[in-house]
Short mmCIF file of C-alpha atoms (C1' of nucleotides) in Angstrom, two decimals:
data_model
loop_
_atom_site.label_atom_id
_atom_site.label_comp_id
_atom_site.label_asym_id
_atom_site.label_seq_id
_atom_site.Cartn_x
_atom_site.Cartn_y
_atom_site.Cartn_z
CA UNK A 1 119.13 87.75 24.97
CA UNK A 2 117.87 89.87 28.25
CA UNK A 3 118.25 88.61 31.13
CA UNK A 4 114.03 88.80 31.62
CA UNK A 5 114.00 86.34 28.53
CA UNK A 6 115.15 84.01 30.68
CA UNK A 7 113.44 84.43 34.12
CA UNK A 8 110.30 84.18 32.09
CA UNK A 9 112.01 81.07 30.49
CA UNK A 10 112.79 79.50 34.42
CA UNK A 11 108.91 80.42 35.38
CA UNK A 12 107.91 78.22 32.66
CA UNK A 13 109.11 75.57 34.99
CA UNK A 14 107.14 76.26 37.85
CA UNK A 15 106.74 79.48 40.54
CA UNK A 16 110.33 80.20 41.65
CA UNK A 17 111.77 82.79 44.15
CA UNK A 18 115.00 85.13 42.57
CA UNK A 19 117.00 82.84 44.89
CA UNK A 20 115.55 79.83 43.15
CA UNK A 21 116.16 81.01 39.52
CA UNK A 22 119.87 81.76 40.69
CA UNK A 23 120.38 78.54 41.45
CA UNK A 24 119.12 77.49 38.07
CA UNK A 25 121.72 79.13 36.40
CA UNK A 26 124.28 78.56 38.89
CA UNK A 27 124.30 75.21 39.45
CA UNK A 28 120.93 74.03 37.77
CA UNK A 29 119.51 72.91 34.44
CA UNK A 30 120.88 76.13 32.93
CA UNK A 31 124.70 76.11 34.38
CA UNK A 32 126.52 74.64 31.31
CA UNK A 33 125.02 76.82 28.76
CA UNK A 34 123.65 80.39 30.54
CA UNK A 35 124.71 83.30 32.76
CA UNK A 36 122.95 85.36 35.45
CA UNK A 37 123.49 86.81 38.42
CA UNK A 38 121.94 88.20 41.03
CA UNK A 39 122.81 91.60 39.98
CA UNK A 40 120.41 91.32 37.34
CA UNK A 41 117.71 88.63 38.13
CA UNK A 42 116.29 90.77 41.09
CA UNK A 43 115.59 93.56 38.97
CA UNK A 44 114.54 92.12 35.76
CA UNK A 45 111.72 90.60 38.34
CA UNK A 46 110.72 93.82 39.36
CA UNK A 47 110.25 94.82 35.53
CA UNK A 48 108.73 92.08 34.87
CA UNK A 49 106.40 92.25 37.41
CA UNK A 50 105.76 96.23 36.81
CA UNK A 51 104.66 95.00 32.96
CA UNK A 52 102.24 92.27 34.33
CA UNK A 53 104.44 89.24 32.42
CA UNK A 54 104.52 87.80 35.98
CA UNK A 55 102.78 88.18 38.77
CA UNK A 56 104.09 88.44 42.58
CA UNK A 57 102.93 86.50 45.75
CA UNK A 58 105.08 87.42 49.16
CA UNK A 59 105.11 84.90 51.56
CA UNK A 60 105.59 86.33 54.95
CA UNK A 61 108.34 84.19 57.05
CA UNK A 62 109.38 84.83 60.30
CA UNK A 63 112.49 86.43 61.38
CA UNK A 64 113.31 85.63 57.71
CA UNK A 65 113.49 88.18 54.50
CA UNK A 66 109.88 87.78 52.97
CA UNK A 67 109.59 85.06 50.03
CA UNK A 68 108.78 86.40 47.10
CA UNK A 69 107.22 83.74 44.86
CA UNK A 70 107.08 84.64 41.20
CA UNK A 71 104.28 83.66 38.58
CA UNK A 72 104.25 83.46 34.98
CA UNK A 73 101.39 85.16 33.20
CA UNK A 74 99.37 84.49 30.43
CA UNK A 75 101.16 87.26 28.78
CA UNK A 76 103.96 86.60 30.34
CA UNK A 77 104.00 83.04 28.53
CA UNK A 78 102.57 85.17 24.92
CA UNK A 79 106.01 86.95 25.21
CA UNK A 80 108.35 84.62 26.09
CA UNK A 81 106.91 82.54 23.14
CA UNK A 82 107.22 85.76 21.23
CA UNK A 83 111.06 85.98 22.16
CA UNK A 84 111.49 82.66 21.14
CA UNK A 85 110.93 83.33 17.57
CA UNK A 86 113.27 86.32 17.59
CA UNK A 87 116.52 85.50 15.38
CA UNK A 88 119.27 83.46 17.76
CA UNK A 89 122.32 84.51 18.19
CA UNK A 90 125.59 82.50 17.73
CA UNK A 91 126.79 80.44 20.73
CA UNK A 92 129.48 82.12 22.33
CA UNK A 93 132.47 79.73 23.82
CA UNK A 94 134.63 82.03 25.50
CA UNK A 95 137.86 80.35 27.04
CA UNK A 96 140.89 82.53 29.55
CA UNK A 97 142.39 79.08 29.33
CA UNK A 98 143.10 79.08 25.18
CA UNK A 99 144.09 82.89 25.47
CA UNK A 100 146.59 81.73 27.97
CA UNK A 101 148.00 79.01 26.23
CA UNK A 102 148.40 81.60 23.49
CA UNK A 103 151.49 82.65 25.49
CA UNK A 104 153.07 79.11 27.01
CA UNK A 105 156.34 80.25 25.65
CA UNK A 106 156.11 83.11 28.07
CA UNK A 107 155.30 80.78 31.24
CA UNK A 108 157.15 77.75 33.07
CA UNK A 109 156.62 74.60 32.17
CA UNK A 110 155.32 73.54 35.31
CA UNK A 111 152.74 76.16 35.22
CA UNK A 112 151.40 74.69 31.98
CA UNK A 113 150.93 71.77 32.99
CA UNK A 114 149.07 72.54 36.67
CA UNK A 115 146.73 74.83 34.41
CA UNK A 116 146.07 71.61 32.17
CA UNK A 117 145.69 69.33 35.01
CA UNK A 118 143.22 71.77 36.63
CA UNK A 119 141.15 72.45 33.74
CA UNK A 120 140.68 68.56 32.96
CA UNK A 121 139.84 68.03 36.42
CA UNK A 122 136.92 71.15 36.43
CA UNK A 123 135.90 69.05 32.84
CA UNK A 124 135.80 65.78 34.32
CA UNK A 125 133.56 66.95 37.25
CA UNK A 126 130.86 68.65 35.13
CA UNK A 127 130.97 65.64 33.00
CA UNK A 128 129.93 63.46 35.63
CA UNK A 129 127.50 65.61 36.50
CA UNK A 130 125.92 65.69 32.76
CA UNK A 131 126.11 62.03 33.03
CA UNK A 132 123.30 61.71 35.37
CA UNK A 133 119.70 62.32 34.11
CA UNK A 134 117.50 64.96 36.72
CA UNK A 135 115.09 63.54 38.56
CA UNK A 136 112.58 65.32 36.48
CA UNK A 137 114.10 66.38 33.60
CA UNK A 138 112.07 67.86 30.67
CA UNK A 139 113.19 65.89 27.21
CA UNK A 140 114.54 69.69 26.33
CA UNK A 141 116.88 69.93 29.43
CA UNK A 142 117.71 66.45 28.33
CA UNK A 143 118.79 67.27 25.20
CA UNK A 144 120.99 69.85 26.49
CA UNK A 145 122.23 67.99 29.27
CA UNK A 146 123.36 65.21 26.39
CA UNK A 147 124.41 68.27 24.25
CA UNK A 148 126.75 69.23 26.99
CA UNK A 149 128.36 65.87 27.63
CA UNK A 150 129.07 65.07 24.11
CA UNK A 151 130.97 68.75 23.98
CA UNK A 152 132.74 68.08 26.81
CA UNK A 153 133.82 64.64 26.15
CA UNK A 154 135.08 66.01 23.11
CA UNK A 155 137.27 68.73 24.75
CA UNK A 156 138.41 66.28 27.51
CA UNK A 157 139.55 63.90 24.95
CA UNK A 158 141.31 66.91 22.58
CA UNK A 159 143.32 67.83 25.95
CA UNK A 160 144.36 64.40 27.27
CA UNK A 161 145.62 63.52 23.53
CA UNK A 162 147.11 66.68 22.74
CA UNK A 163 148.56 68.41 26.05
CA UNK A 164 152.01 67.64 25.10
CA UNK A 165 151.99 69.94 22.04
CA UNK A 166 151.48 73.06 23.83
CA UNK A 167 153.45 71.80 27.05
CA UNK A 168 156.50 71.45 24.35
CA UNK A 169 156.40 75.09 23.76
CA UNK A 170 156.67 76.30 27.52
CA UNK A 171 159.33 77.80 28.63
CA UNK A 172 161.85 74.75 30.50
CA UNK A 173 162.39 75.02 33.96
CA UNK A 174 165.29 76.61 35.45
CA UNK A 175 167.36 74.58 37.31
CA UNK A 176 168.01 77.39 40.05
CA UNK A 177 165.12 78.24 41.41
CA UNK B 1 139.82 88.83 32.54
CA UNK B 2 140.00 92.22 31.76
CA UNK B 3 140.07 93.74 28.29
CA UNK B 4 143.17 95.75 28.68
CA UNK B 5 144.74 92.09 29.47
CA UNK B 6 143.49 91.07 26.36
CA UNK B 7 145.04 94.34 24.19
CA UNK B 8 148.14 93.28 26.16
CA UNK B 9 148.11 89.94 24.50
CA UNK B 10 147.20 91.02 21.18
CA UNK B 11 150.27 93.12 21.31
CA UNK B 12 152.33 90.50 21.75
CA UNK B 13 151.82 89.29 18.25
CA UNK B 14 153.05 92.72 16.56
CA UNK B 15 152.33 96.35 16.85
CA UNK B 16 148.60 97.15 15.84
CA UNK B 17 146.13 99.76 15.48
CA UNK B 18 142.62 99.64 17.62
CA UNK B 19 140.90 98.58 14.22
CA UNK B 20 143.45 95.77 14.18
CA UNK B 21 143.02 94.01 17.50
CA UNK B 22 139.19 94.50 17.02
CA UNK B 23 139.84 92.33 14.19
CA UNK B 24 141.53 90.00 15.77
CA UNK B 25 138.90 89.48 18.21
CA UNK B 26 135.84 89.14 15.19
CA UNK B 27 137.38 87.12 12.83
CA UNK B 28 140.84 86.98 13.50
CA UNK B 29 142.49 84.11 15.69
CA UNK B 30 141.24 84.87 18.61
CA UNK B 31 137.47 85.08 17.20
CA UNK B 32 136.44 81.39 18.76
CA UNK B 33 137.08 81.86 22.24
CA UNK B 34 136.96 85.28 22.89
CA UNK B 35 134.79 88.63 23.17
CA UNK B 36 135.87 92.10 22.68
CA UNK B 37 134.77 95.46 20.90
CA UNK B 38 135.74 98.90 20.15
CA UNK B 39 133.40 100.18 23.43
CA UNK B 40 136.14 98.35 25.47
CA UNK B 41 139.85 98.34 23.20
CA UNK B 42 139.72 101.90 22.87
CA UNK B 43 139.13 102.93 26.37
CA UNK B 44 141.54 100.04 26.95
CA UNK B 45 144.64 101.30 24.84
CA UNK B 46 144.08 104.90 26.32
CA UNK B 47 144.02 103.75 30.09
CA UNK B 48 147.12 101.18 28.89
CA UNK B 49 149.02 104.26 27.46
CA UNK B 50 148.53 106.32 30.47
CA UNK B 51 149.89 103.51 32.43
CA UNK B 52 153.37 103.07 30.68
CA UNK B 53 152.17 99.51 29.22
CA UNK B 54 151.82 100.44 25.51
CA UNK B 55 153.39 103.24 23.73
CA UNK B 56 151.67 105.09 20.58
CA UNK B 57 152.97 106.39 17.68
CA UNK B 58 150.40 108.21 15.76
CA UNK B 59 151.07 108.13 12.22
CA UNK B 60 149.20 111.34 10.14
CA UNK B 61 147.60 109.96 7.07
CA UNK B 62 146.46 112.48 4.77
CA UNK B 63 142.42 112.88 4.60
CA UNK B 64 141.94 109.68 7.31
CA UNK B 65 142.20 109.65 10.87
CA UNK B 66 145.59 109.53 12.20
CA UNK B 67 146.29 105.77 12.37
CA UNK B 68 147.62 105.14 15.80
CA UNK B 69 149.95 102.48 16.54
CA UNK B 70 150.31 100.37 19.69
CA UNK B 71 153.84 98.93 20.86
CA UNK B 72 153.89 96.82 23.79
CA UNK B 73 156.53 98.28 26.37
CA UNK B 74 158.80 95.49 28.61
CA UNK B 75 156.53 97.12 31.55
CA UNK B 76 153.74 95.98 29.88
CA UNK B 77 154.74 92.43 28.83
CA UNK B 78 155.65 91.73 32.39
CA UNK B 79 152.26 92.90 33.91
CA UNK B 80 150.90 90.39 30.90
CA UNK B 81 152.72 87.87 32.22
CA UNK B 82 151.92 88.50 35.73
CA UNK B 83 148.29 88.65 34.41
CA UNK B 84 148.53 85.13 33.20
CA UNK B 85 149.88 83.43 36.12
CA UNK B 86 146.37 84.61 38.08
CA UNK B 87 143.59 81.92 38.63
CA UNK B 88 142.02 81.33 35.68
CA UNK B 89 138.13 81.61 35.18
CA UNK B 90 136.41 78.35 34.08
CA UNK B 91 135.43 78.47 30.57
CA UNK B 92 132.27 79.89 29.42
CA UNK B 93 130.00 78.53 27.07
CA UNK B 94 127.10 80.20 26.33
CA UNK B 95 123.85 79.19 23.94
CA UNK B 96 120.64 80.92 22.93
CA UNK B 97 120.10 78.24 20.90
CA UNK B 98 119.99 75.45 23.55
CA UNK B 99 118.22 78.06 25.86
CA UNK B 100 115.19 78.14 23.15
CA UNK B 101 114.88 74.02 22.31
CA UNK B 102 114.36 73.77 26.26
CA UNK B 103 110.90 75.56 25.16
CA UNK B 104 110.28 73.49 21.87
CA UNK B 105 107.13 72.14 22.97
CA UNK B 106 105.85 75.33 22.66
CA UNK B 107 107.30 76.21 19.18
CA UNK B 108 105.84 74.83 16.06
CA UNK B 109 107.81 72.16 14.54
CA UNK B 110 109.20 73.91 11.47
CA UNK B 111 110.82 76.06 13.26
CA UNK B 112 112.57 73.94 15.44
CA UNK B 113 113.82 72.41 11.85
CA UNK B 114 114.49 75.80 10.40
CA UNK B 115 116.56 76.47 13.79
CA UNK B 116 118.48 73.27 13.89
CA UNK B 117 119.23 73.66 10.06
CA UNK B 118 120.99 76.93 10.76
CA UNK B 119 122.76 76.02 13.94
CA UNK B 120 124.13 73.48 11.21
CA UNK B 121 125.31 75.86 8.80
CA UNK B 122 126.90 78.32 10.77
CA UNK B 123 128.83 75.19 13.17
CA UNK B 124 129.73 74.11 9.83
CA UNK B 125 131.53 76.97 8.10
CA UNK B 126 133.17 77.62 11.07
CA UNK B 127 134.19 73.60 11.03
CA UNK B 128 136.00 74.69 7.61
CA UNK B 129 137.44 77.42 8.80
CA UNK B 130 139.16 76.16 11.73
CA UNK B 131 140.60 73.30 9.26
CA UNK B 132 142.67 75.92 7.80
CA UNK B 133 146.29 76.92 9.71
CA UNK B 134 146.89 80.43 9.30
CA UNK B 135 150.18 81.33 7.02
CA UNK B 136 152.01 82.56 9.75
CA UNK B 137 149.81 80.61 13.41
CA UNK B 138 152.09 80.67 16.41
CA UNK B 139 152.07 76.61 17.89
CA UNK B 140 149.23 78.28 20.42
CA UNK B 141 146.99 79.02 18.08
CA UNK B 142 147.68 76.31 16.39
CA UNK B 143 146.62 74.48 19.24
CA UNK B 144 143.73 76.69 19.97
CA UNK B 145 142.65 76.44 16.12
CA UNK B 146 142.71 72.29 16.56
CA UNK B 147 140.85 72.47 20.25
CA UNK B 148 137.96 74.30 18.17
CA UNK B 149 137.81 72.43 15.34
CA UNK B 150 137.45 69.20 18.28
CA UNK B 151 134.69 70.56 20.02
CA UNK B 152 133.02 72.08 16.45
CA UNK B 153 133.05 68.37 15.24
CA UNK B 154 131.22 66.89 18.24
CA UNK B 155 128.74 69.09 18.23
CA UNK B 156 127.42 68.92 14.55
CA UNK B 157 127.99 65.43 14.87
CA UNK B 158 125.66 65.25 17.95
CA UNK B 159 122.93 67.95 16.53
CA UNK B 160 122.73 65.48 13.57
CA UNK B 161 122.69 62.39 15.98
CA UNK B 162 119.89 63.87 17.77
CA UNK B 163 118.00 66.50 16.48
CA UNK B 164 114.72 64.25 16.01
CA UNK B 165 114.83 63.95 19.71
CA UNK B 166 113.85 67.37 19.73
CA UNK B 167 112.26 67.78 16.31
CA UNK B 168 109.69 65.57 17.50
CA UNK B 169 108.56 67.41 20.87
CA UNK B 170 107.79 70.53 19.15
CA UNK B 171 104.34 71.39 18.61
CA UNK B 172 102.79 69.40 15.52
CA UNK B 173 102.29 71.92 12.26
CA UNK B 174 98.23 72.89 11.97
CA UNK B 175 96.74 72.46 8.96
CA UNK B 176 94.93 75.34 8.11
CA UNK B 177 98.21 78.12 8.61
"C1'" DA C 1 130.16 72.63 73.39
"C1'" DC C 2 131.59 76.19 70.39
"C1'" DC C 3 132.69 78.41 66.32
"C1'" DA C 4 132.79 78.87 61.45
"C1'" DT C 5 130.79 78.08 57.28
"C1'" DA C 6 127.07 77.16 54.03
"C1'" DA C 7 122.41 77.76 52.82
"C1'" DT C 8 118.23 80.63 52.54
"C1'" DA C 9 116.62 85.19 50.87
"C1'" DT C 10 116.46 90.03 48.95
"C1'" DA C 11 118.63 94.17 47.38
"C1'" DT C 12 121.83 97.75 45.51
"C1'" DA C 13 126.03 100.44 44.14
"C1'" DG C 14 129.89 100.60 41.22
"C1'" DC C 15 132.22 99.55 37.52
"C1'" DC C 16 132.99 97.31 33.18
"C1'" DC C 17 131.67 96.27 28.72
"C1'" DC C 18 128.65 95.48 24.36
"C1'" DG C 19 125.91 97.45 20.77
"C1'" DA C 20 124.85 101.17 18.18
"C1'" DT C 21 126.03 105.26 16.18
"C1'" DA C 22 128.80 109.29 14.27
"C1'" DT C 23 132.40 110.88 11.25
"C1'" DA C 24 135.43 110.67 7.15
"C1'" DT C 25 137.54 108.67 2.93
"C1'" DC C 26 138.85 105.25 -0.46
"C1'" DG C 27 138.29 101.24 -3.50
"C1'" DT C 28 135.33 98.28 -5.85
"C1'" DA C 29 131.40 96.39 -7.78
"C1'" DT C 30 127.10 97.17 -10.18
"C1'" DA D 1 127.01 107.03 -11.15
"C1'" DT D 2 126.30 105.29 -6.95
"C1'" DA D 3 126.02 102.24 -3.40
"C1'" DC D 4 128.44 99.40 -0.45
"C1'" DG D 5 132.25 97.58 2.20
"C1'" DA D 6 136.73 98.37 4.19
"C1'" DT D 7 139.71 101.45 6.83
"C1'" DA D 8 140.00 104.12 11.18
"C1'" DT D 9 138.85 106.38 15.67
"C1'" DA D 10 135.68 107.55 19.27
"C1'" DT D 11 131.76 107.89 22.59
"C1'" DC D 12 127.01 107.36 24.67
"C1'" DG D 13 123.60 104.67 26.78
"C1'" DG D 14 122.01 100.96 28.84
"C1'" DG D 15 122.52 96.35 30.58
"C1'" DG D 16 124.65 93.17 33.52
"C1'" DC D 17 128.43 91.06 36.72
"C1'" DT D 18 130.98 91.42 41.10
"C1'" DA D 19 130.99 92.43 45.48
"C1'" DT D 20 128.77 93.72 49.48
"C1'" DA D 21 125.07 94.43 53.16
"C1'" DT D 22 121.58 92.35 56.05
"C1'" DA D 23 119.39 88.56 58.75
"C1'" DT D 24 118.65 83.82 60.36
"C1'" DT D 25 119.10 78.76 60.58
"C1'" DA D 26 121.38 74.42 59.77
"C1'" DT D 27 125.45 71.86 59.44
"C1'" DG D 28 129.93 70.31 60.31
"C1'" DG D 29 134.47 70.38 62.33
"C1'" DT D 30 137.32 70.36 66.42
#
DNA sequence: ACCATAATATATAGCCCCGATATATCGTAT
DNA sequence: ATACGATATATCGGGGCTATATATTATGGT
């Protein structure tokens, strides 16, 4: 999915700067299941605005970069719809953490278990932020949001319950150094 | 993490051809957590080569491309394990599918169904495969292997918790079509 | 009171990587 | 007989992430 999928997707929630649909992704309604950057946000706005699927409104500011507030369009909505019923592709879990557990027997012990304690703490904090409904949460962001805490509960549970295993396999401390 | 990190790890399991590790990475054991294709592992074994961390031995087969066989080198399992012992990036989950219910008041109601069904499927036949242990699964991907098949479980059992939440917001079927 | 950091806001260059495609042959199923 | 899938390597094009530049205000620590 292009990344002007989903700024057309984040208009659909009201007129947004770039800076404002970053934020959706980074620490938004989108964080826990989408990527995009600023690298390619900015630019997918200026394509999208070149094809008329959103329109552009810059608010002058003072001794501030001009606002640039974003629009969908009619046929900006039309294609977004129209992306929507394109097939979905599979949901992609991609974890550094699991490849690096692949090799435990090639790490201390004690670095096993930091890497562990970190990654339940990261889980535990993004749980409690999927515990807490939005102020003004659509029943789809809702649905996600609940998606995303039953996953993670899951994984946080998995790890607590089963951290021994792969903490067996690292490699024991040396008593030397 | 780079991909040439992630040849370097594949390597660690036994010598292997380009074709192999790109294997690895689409159905192999690596398959549910990580990302990686032939545009990046063969670019990645020829910089690695160059480099001193792999050697290859290119075997001639008669009427077939010479099969080319990658060998990790001690240089190369110590920059792996230097690799490893470098923050780690939070894991990544990423999902069309929950991207497109956030619009399913906009998408007729059968094909929210027909999407949820096939979420279903595909979650599902990856459930079963993830029950199986590999003949010959080191205890990490063993561990990996049982993380997935965790995180697999919650989520069909949530999708089939809750998908009338969501089945119900999309737009009513008309009549006439 | 002063300094550093975070937040607001847009933009781009560089590099990495995915997807598609090309090439070539063999085994198997239809 | 032929089509397809598996084996095997390789590259191009385009898309996107990371980092950086620029400019100002608000906030917080000391």
């Amino acid at each position: 999915m292009q990344v002007t999928t989903l700024c057309l997707g984040a208009l659909v929630f009201g007129d947004a700067t770039g800076y404002e649909i970053n934020k959706m992704f980074e620490d938004g309604p989108f964080s826990h299941f989408l990527d995009a950057s600023y690298g390619s946000i900015y630019p997918a706005l200026t394509r999208l605005t070149e094809e008329g699927l959103v329109t552009c409104k810059a608010e002058a500011q003072e001794k501030r970069p001009d606002k640039k507030i974003y629009s969908l369009t009619d046929k900006g909505c039309l294609k977004l719809r129209d992306a929507l019923q394109q097939p979905i592709a599979d949901d992609k879990y991609r974890s550094e953490f699991l490849f690096t557990l692949l090799f435990a027997h090639l790490l201390p012990r004690s670095r096993v278990r930091l890497m562990v304690d970190q990654r339940l703490a990261t889980m535990k904090e993004k749980l409690s932020e999927l515990a807490k409904p939005g102020t003004n949460d659509t029943p789809g962001m809702d649905f996600a949001r609940q998606y995303g805490y039953a996953v993670y509960s899951a994984s946080v549970d998995f790890l607590e319950n089963n951290r021994h295993l792969i903490e067996e396999i690292a490699t024991e401390e040396e008593a030397h150094v």
